[in-house]
Amino acid sequence: LRDQGLADIKSADVLKKVNQVKVELLGKKGPITEVLRGMRDLTPEERPKVGAYANEVRDKLQAAIDHRRDELEQAAINKQLAAETLDVTLPGRQVPQGQPHVITQIITELEDLFIGMGYQIVDGDEVEEDYYNFERLNLPKDHPARDMQDTFYITKDVLLRTQTSADQPRSLESHDFSKGPLKVLSPGRVYRRDTDDATHSHQFHQIEGLVVDKHITMADLKGTLTLVANELFGDQFEVRLRPSYFPFTEPSVEADVTCFNCNGKGCAICKQTGWIEVLGAGMVHPHVLEMSGIDPEVYGGFAFGLGPDRFAMLKYGVDDIRNFYLNDVRFLSQFYKKG
Ligand code: PHE
């Protein structure tokens, strides 16, 4: 019994088995207990001998069980330690670091430039009233120029703004001219019901600039736009103004910059003209000032609206605007600035 018991204990390979063997050998129904229980049938001479021997066997088995249990517990701990070992000499894993979107980079760059010239940055609403997006910009309900901007209407009077110009009347009506000139830069998303293709997106960005003060001239506009071109493309760029039409500016212009690709010589990108059209602008229409309660005999100003998406396409040679909105990190990370 003793040897068989010891063998069983040794071969128990998990703690549960050890406990099981213990119950079998030393439990209430086990052989040792039985022997001890049978003592009363023995003669007085036999009792101490049998008792002593039974106790000895029991102690041996108990010790063997304890030993085996310790062994198994220690083995389990060793196994766990081995599995959880940390090799502190391994090289670290690189955590990829994100950076601002290329459009955000351009907007921030221009914001910094204009803050330096005393402009305030305003953040208009993307859900706007027809009234501010169109009517207050000299575009009444039946105006044909509304067709230039296919519009997402939410209700008859509420829409997704088609241009950051909607911020113009809002800035005009809330400005206190006794505190100085109005100078604001208003970047943000705009929406048009265009079918998406390489050069159109139903959602894109604009940066609106508006300056109103006494004695503002078109030269101020051209100087400001030249600064923008130089900031974004470099010093060698010139700005050219061409007559155009917007209902809220008079006169209206479109601005071209020297083609960055051929430096004004003429190439496929600038359609051999040497110039690239980058934005719309003009002198604020007197009626727009009037509608905001500003006397056009005293005050005047200029406004411009440029598209950072288009700037980014030109600057980096991106041929499909949709790339900016697919959020493919392989594309976007090309514009990450080092450091
Ligand atoms: N809002 C005009 C557009 O989206 C651009 C513009 C802005 C023109 C400011 C003149 C003055 O086409």
mmCIF file of C-alpha atoms in Angstrom, residues 33-332:
data_model
loop_
_atom_site.group_PDB
_atom_site.id
_atom_site.type_symbol
_atom_site.label_atom_id
_atom_site.label_comp_id
_atom_site.label_asym_id
_atom_site.label_seq_id
_atom_site.Cartn_x
_atom_site.Cartn_y
_atom_site.Cartn_z
ATOM 1 C CA THR A 33 -8.376 5.182 8.171
ATOM 2 C CA GLU A 34 -9.774 1.691 7.774
ATOM 3 C CA VAL A 35 -6.755 0.128 9.436
ATOM 4 C CA LEU A 36 -6.924 2.588 12.326
ATOM 5 C CA ARG A 37 -10.618 1.985 12.663
ATOM 6 C CA GLY A 38 -10.045 -1.810 12.808
ATOM 7 C CA MET A 39 -7.698 -1.394 15.803
ATOM 8 C CA ARG A 40 -10.377 -2.172 18.335
ATOM 9 C CA ASP A 41 -10.536 -5.766 17.024
ATOM 10 C CA LEU A 42 -6.845 -6.292 17.711
ATOM 11 C CA THR A 43 -5.247 -7.681 20.818
ATOM 12 C CA PRO A 44 -3.684 -5.206 23.239
ATOM 13 C CA GLU A 45 -0.208 -6.368 22.224
ATOM 14 C CA GLU A 46 -0.850 -5.906 18.525
ATOM 15 C CA ARG A 47 -2.416 -2.439 18.858
ATOM 16 C CA PRO A 48 0.650 -0.282 19.486
ATOM 17 C CA LYS A 49 2.611 -2.019 16.754
ATOM 18 C CA VAL A 50 -0.079 -1.780 14.127
ATOM 19 C CA GLY A 51 -0.935 1.739 15.263
ATOM 20 C CA ALA A 52 2.647 2.900 15.099
ATOM 21 C CA TYR A 53 3.141 1.364 11.688
ATOM 22 C CA ALA A 54 -0.094 2.805 10.321
ATOM 23 C CA ASN A 55 0.834 6.249 11.608
ATOM 24 C CA GLU A 56 4.263 5.967 10.105
ATOM 25 C CA VAL A 57 2.813 5.067 6.714
ATOM 26 C CA ARG A 58 0.298 7.887 6.969
ATOM 27 C CA ASP A 59 3.001 10.409 7.826
ATOM 28 C CA LYS A 60 5.156 9.198 4.972
ATOM 29 C CA LEU A 61 2.319 9.521 2.520
ATOM 30 C CA GLN A 62 1.361 12.934 3.886
ATOM 31 C CA ALA A 63 4.952 14.138 3.519
ATOM 32 C CA ALA A 64 5.142 12.764 -0.001
ATOM 33 C CA ILE A 65 1.912 14.555 -0.880
ATOM 34 C CA ASP A 66 3.158 17.857 0.542
ATOM 35 C CA HIS A 67 6.410 17.474 -1.320
ATOM 36 C CA ARG A 68 4.707 16.694 -4.598
ATOM 37 C CA ARG A 69 2.353 19.638 -4.167
ATOM 38 C CA ASP A 70 5.290 21.999 -3.573
ATOM 39 C CA GLU A 71 7.026 20.616 -6.643
ATOM 40 C CA LEU A 72 4.011 21.186 -8.867
ATOM 41 C CA GLU A 73 3.379 24.664 -7.499
ATOM 42 C CA GLN A 74 6.972 25.649 -8.061
ATOM 43 C CA ALA A 75 6.875 24.241 -11.596
ATOM 44 C CA ALA A 76 3.764 26.295 -12.352
ATOM 45 C CA ILE A 77 5.458 29.463 -11.090
ATOM 46 C CA ASN A 78 8.603 28.742 -13.110
ATOM 47 C CA LYS A 79 6.561 28.196 -16.215
ATOM 48 C CA GLN A 80 4.718 31.483 -15.725
ATOM 49 C CA LEU A 81 7.949 33.379 -15.081
ATOM 50 C CA ALA A 82 9.517 31.939 -18.213
ATOM 51 C CA ALA A 83 6.480 32.958 -20.285
ATOM 52 C CA GLU A 84 6.464 36.483 -18.908
ATOM 53 C CA THR A 85 10.132 37.217 -19.262
ATOM 54 C CA LEU A 86 10.889 40.703 -20.564
ATOM 55 C CA ASP A 87 13.958 41.110 -22.703
ATOM 56 C CA VAL A 88 14.849 44.703 -21.933
ATOM 57 C CA THR A 89 17.608 44.634 -24.528
ATOM 58 C CA LEU A 90 15.197 44.273 -27.474
ATOM 59 C CA PRO A 91 14.868 47.419 -29.616
ATOM 60 C CA GLY A 92 11.627 49.410 -29.033
ATOM 61 C CA ARG A 93 8.691 49.276 -31.387
ATOM 62 C CA GLN A 94 8.190 52.445 -33.430
ATOM 63 C CA VAL A 95 4.916 54.217 -32.619
ATOM 64 C CA PRO A 96 3.717 55.910 -35.805
ATOM 65 C CA GLN A 97 3.058 59.569 -35.189
ATOM 66 C CA GLY A 98 0.296 61.496 -36.904
ATOM 67 C CA GLN A 99 0.504 65.037 -38.170
ATOM 68 C CA PRO A 100 -1.959 67.657 -39.336
ATOM 69 C CA HIS A 101 -3.649 67.040 -42.687
ATOM 70 C CA VAL A 102 -1.962 68.836 -45.590
ATOM 71 C CA ILE A 103 -4.997 71.136 -45.996
ATOM 72 C CA THR A 104 -4.865 71.986 -42.306
ATOM 73 C CA GLN A 105 -1.149 72.740 -42.719
ATOM 74 C CA ILE A 106 -1.893 75.253 -45.476
ATOM 75 C CA ILE A 107 -4.712 76.858 -43.505
ATOM 76 C CA THR A 108 -2.528 77.154 -40.406
ATOM 77 C CA GLU A 109 0.324 78.634 -42.417
ATOM 78 C CA LEU A 110 -1.960 81.322 -43.855
ATOM 79 C CA GLU A 111 -3.584 81.955 -40.481
ATOM 80 C CA ASP A 112 -0.144 82.640 -39.022
ATOM 81 C CA LEU A 113 0.678 84.992 -41.886
ATOM 82 C CA PHE A 114 -2.536 86.983 -41.455
ATOM 83 C CA ILE A 115 -2.468 87.035 -37.656
ATOM 84 C CA GLY A 116 0.913 88.693 -38.094
ATOM 85 C CA MET A 117 -0.827 91.419 -40.120
ATOM 86 C CA GLY A 118 -3.431 92.030 -37.433
ATOM 87 C CA TYR A 119 -6.277 89.929 -38.828
ATOM 88 C CA GLN A 120 -8.712 88.062 -36.639
ATOM 89 C CA ILE A 121 -9.520 84.448 -37.425
ATOM 90 C CA VAL A 122 -13.253 83.762 -37.491
ATOM 91 C CA ASP A 123 -14.956 80.405 -37.655
ATOM 92 C CA GLY A 124 -18.311 80.554 -39.443
ATOM 93 C CA ASP A 125 -21.045 77.927 -39.475
ATOM 94 C CA GLU A 126 -21.155 75.237 -42.141
ATOM 95 C CA VAL A 127 -24.927 75.137 -41.821
ATOM 96 C CA GLU A 128 -25.894 78.635 -42.862
ATOM 97 C CA GLU A 129 -28.941 80.659 -43.757
ATOM 98 C CA ASP A 130 -29.720 81.332 -47.392
ATOM 99 C CA TYR A 131 -29.954 84.935 -46.242
ATOM 100 C CA TYR A 132 -26.231 85.191 -45.342
ATOM 101 C CA ASN A 133 -24.888 82.819 -47.969
ATOM 102 C CA PHE A 134 -26.691 84.615 -50.802
ATOM 103 C CA GLU A 135 -29.095 87.480 -50.128
ATOM 104 C CA ARG A 136 -26.799 89.623 -48.044
ATOM 105 C CA LEU A 137 -24.137 89.116 -50.717
ATOM 106 C CA ASN A 138 -26.278 90.730 -53.365
ATOM 107 C CA LEU A 139 -27.702 87.435 -54.599
ATOM 108 C CA PRO A 140 -31.480 87.644 -54.198
ATOM 109 C CA LYS A 141 -33.584 84.517 -54.654
ATOM 110 C CA ASP A 142 -33.971 84.822 -58.419
ATOM 111 C CA HIS A 143 -30.412 85.961 -59.188
ATOM 112 C CA PRO A 144 -28.930 84.005 -62.124
ATOM 113 C CA ALA A 145 -25.463 83.934 -60.519
ATOM 114 C CA ARG A 146 -26.832 81.505 -57.943
ATOM 115 C CA ASP A 147 -26.452 78.885 -60.648
ATOM 116 C CA MET A 148 -22.686 79.240 -60.324
ATOM 117 C CA GLN A 149 -22.927 77.424 -57.002
ATOM 118 C CA ASP A 150 -25.110 74.329 -56.929
ATOM 119 C CA THR A 151 -26.423 74.231 -53.424
ATOM 120 C CA PHE A 152 -27.328 71.588 -50.845
ATOM 121 C CA TYR A 153 -30.536 72.932 -49.318
ATOM 122 C CA ILE A 154 -31.599 71.621 -45.927
ATOM 123 C CA THR A 155 -34.831 73.595 -45.884
ATOM 124 C CA LYS A 156 -36.037 76.439 -48.100
ATOM 125 C CA ASP A 157 -34.035 78.923 -46.007
ATOM 126 C CA VAL A 158 -31.204 76.824 -44.582
ATOM 127 C CA LEU A 159 -28.329 75.326 -46.539
ATOM 128 C CA LEU A 160 -24.791 73.997 -46.355
ATOM 129 C CA ARG A 161 -22.752 77.095 -47.101
ATOM 130 C CA THR A 162 -21.387 77.181 -50.639
ATOM 131 C CA GLN A 163 -18.754 79.795 -49.833
ATOM 132 C CA THR A 164 -17.010 81.243 -46.804
ATOM 133 C CA SER A 165 -18.173 84.592 -48.188
ATOM 134 C CA ALA A 166 -21.237 83.926 -46.003
ATOM 135 C CA ASP A 167 -19.044 85.103 -43.121
ATOM 136 C CA GLN A 168 -18.658 88.542 -44.739
ATOM 137 C CA PRO A 169 -22.053 90.001 -43.805
ATOM 138 C CA ARG A 170 -21.829 88.380 -40.373
ATOM 139 C CA SER A 171 -18.470 90.050 -39.723
ATOM 140 C CA LEU A 172 -19.615 93.355 -41.243
ATOM 141 C CA GLU A 173 -22.761 93.682 -39.164
ATOM 142 C CA SER A 174 -21.050 92.874 -35.876
ATOM 143 C CA HIS A 175 -17.958 95.045 -36.252
ATOM 144 C CA ASP A 176 -17.539 98.212 -34.253
ATOM 145 C CA PHE A 177 -15.598 100.603 -36.492
ATOM 146 C CA SER A 178 -14.880 102.976 -33.637
ATOM 147 C CA LYS A 179 -12.437 100.294 -32.462
ATOM 148 C CA GLY A 180 -10.506 100.250 -35.770
ATOM 149 C CA PRO A 181 -10.646 98.624 -39.188
ATOM 150 C CA LEU A 182 -12.265 95.249 -39.844
ATOM 151 C CA LYS A 183 -9.697 92.609 -40.807
ATOM 152 C CA VAL A 184 -10.785 88.995 -40.710
ATOM 153 C CA LEU A 185 -9.651 85.693 -42.137
ATOM 154 C CA SER A 186 -12.247 82.963 -42.224
ATOM 155 C CA PRO A 187 -11.144 79.449 -43.211
ATOM 156 C CA GLY A 188 -13.485 76.490 -43.363
ATOM 157 C CA ARG A 189 -15.389 73.818 -45.245
ATOM 158 C CA VAL A 190 -17.873 74.598 -47.966
ATOM 159 C CA TYR A 191 -20.241 72.363 -49.928
ATOM 160 C CA ARG A 192 -21.535 72.247 -53.467
ATOM 161 C CA ARG A 193 -23.732 69.789 -55.273
ATOM 162 C CA ASP A 194 -21.047 68.792 -57.731
ATOM 163 C CA THR A 195 -20.405 65.293 -58.965
ATOM 164 C CA ASP A 196 -17.052 64.260 -57.524
ATOM 165 C CA ASP A 197 -14.251 63.843 -60.031
ATOM 166 C CA ALA A 198 -10.539 64.612 -60.220
ATOM 167 C CA THR A 199 -11.072 68.372 -59.911
ATOM 168 C CA HIS A 200 -14.438 68.575 -58.122
ATOM 169 C CA SER A 201 -15.456 67.567 -54.652
ATOM 170 C CA HIS A 202 -18.860 68.141 -53.059
ATOM 171 C CA GLN A 203 -16.913 69.251 -49.996
ATOM 172 C CA PHE A 204 -13.824 71.417 -50.090
ATOM 173 C CA HIS A 205 -12.207 74.330 -48.295
ATOM 174 C CA GLN A 206 -12.054 78.063 -48.691
ATOM 175 C CA ILE A 207 -10.179 80.789 -46.918
ATOM 176 C CA GLU A 208 -12.002 84.091 -46.963
ATOM 177 C CA GLY A 209 -10.292 87.396 -46.316
ATOM 178 C CA LEU A 210 -12.112 90.634 -45.655
ATOM 179 C CA VAL A 211 -10.755 94.090 -44.911
ATOM 180 C CA VAL A 212 -12.931 97.179 -44.502
ATOM 181 C CA ASP A 213 -11.655 100.585 -43.506
ATOM 182 C CA LYS A 214 -11.383 104.112 -44.873
ATOM 183 C CA HIS A 215 -9.128 104.519 -47.901
ATOM 184 C CA ILE A 216 -8.713 100.880 -48.930
ATOM 185 C CA THR A 217 -7.736 100.452 -52.572
ATOM 186 C CA MET A 218 -7.183 97.684 -55.055
ATOM 187 C CA ALA A 219 -3.455 98.065 -54.529
ATOM 188 C CA ASP A 220 -3.984 96.831 -50.959
ATOM 189 C CA LEU A 221 -5.737 93.778 -52.363
ATOM 190 C CA LYS A 222 -3.001 93.026 -54.847
ATOM 191 C CA GLY A 223 -0.267 93.492 -52.244
ATOM 192 C CA THR A 224 -2.052 91.129 -49.869
ATOM 193 C CA LEU A 225 -2.514 88.477 -52.547
ATOM 194 C CA THR A 226 1.148 88.713 -53.553
ATOM 195 C CA LEU A 227 2.070 88.034 -49.936
ATOM 196 C CA VAL A 228 -0.148 84.944 -49.955
ATOM 197 C CA ALA A 229 1.436 83.620 -53.152
ATOM 198 C CA ASN A 230 4.941 84.237 -51.848
ATOM 199 C CA GLU A 231 4.144 82.546 -48.557
ATOM 200 C CA LEU A 232 2.733 79.439 -50.203
ATOM 201 C CA PHE A 233 4.867 79.064 -53.299
ATOM 202 C CA GLY A 234 7.978 81.131 -52.800
ATOM 203 C CA ASP A 235 9.356 84.616 -53.480
ATOM 204 C CA GLN A 236 9.653 84.419 -57.256
ATOM 205 C CA PHE A 237 5.903 84.430 -57.827
ATOM 206 C CA GLU A 238 3.958 87.294 -59.301
ATOM 207 C CA VAL A 239 0.247 87.950 -59.081
ATOM 208 C CA ARG A 240 -1.878 89.095 -61.979
ATOM 209 C CA LEU A 241 -5.453 90.334 -61.644
ATOM 210 C CA ARG A 242 -8.023 89.673 -64.370
ATOM 211 C CA PRO A 243 -11.508 91.190 -64.524
ATOM 212 C CA SER A 244 -14.217 88.824 -63.388
ATOM 213 C CA TYR A 245 -17.675 88.856 -61.887
ATOM 214 C CA PHE A 246 -19.008 88.231 -58.408
ATOM 215 C CA PRO A 247 -22.235 89.895 -57.303
ATOM 216 C CA PHE A 248 -20.755 90.972 -53.958
ATOM 217 C CA THR A 249 -17.600 92.651 -55.260
ATOM 218 C CA GLU A 250 -17.244 95.536 -57.702
ATOM 219 C CA PRO A 251 -14.920 95.500 -59.470
ATOM 220 C CA SER A 252 -14.330 91.758 -59.283
ATOM 221 C CA VAL A 253 -11.151 89.995 -60.228
ATOM 222 C CA GLU A 254 -9.672 86.601 -60.533
ATOM 223 C CA ALA A 255 -6.065 86.305 -59.468
ATOM 224 C CA ASP A 256 -3.426 84.279 -61.289
ATOM 225 C CA VAL A 257 0.037 83.469 -60.017
ATOM 226 C CA THR A 258 3.083 82.677 -62.137
ATOM 227 C CA CYS A 259 2.980 79.002 -63.049
ATOM 228 C CA PHE A 260 5.132 77.234 -60.466
ATOM 229 C CA ASN A 261 5.872 74.466 -62.918
ATOM 230 C CA CYS A 262 7.330 76.376 -65.879
ATOM 231 C CA ASN A 263 8.032 79.667 -64.073
ATOM 232 C CA GLY A 264 5.847 81.614 -66.486
ATOM 233 C CA LYS A 265 7.147 80.095 -69.711
ATOM 234 C CA GLY A 266 4.068 78.084 -70.597
ATOM 235 C CA CYS A 267 3.475 74.370 -70.024
ATOM 236 C CA ALA A 268 0.685 71.816 -69.985
ATOM 237 C CA ILE A 269 -0.263 72.566 -66.380
ATOM 238 C CA CYS A 270 -0.911 76.278 -67.094
ATOM 239 C CA LYS A 271 -2.276 75.552 -70.571
ATOM 240 C CA GLN A 272 0.682 77.424 -72.119
ATOM 241 C CA THR A 273 -0.372 80.724 -70.510
ATOM 242 C CA GLY A 274 2.373 80.911 -67.877
ATOM 243 C CA TRP A 275 -0.296 81.729 -65.265
ATOM 244 C CA ILE A 276 -2.400 79.701 -62.876
ATOM 245 C CA GLU A 277 -5.723 80.904 -61.567
ATOM 246 C CA VAL A 278 -5.872 80.607 -57.812
ATOM 247 C CA LEU A 279 -8.653 82.723 -56.352
ATOM 248 C CA GLY A 280 -11.541 85.137 -56.674
ATOM 249 C CA ALA A 281 -11.501 88.601 -55.153
ATOM 250 C CA GLY A 282 -12.664 92.162 -55.495
ATOM 251 C CA MET A 283 -13.625 95.404 -53.818
ATOM 252 C CA VAL A 284 -16.585 94.955 -51.477
ATOM 253 C CA HIS A 285 -19.778 96.008 -53.267
ATOM 254 C CA PRO A 286 -21.298 99.218 -51.810
ATOM 255 C CA HIS A 287 -24.679 97.539 -51.511
ATOM 256 C CA VAL A 288 -23.196 94.745 -49.398
ATOM 257 C CA LEU A 289 -21.798 97.381 -47.022
ATOM 258 C CA GLU A 290 -25.115 99.217 -46.991
ATOM 259 C CA MET A 291 -27.086 96.067 -46.143
ATOM 260 C CA SER A 292 -24.819 95.689 -43.101
ATOM 261 C CA GLY A 293 -25.446 99.283 -42.015
ATOM 262 C CA ILE A 294 -22.081 100.631 -43.188
ATOM 263 C CA ASP A 295 -21.865 103.861 -45.161
ATOM 264 C CA PRO A 296 -20.143 103.072 -48.505
ATOM 265 C CA GLU A 297 -19.353 106.778 -48.938
ATOM 266 C CA VAL A 298 -17.045 106.554 -45.927
ATOM 267 C CA TYR A 299 -15.899 102.945 -45.826
ATOM 268 C CA GLY A 300 -14.656 100.558 -48.467
ATOM 269 C CA GLY A 301 -12.757 97.328 -48.547
ATOM 270 C CA PHE A 302 -11.597 94.264 -50.360
ATOM 271 C CA ALA A 303 -12.408 90.581 -50.076
ATOM 272 C CA PHE A 304 -10.860 87.449 -51.446
ATOM 273 C CA GLY A 305 -11.648 83.761 -51.361
ATOM 274 C CA LEU A 306 -9.072 81.114 -52.113
ATOM 275 C CA GLY A 307 -9.187 77.346 -52.158
ATOM 276 C CA PRO A 308 -6.504 75.596 -50.101
ATOM 277 C CA ASP A 309 -7.344 72.301 -51.831
ATOM 278 C CA ARG A 310 -6.395 73.834 -55.170
ATOM 279 C CA PHE A 311 -3.291 75.426 -53.663
ATOM 280 C CA ALA A 312 -2.221 72.061 -52.274
ATOM 281 C CA MET A 313 -2.812 70.381 -55.645
ATOM 282 C CA LEU A 314 -0.705 72.994 -57.400
ATOM 283 C CA LYS A 315 2.017 73.099 -54.805
ATOM 284 C CA TYR A 316 2.494 69.348 -54.538
ATOM 285 C CA GLY A 317 1.439 68.252 -58.026
ATOM 286 C CA VAL A 318 -1.586 66.274 -56.806
ATOM 287 C CA ASP A 319 -3.810 65.482 -59.780
ATOM 288 C CA ASP A 320 -6.952 64.300 -57.979
ATOM 289 C CA ILE A 321 -8.692 66.378 -55.291
ATOM 290 C CA ARG A 322 -10.423 63.273 -53.909
ATOM 291 C CA ASN A 323 -7.095 62.088 -52.501
ATOM 292 C CA PHE A 324 -7.435 64.719 -49.780
ATOM 293 C CA TYR A 325 -10.667 63.148 -48.522
ATOM 294 C CA LEU A 326 -9.905 59.420 -48.741
ATOM 295 C CA ASN A 327 -7.739 59.580 -45.615
ATOM 296 C CA ASP A 328 -5.221 57.093 -46.925
ATOM 297 C CA VAL A 329 -2.246 57.541 -44.611
ATOM 298 C CA ARG A 330 0.165 56.440 -47.352
ATOM 299 C CA PHE A 331 -0.934 59.483 -49.361
ATOM 300 C CA LEU A 332 -1.247 61.960 -46.488
#
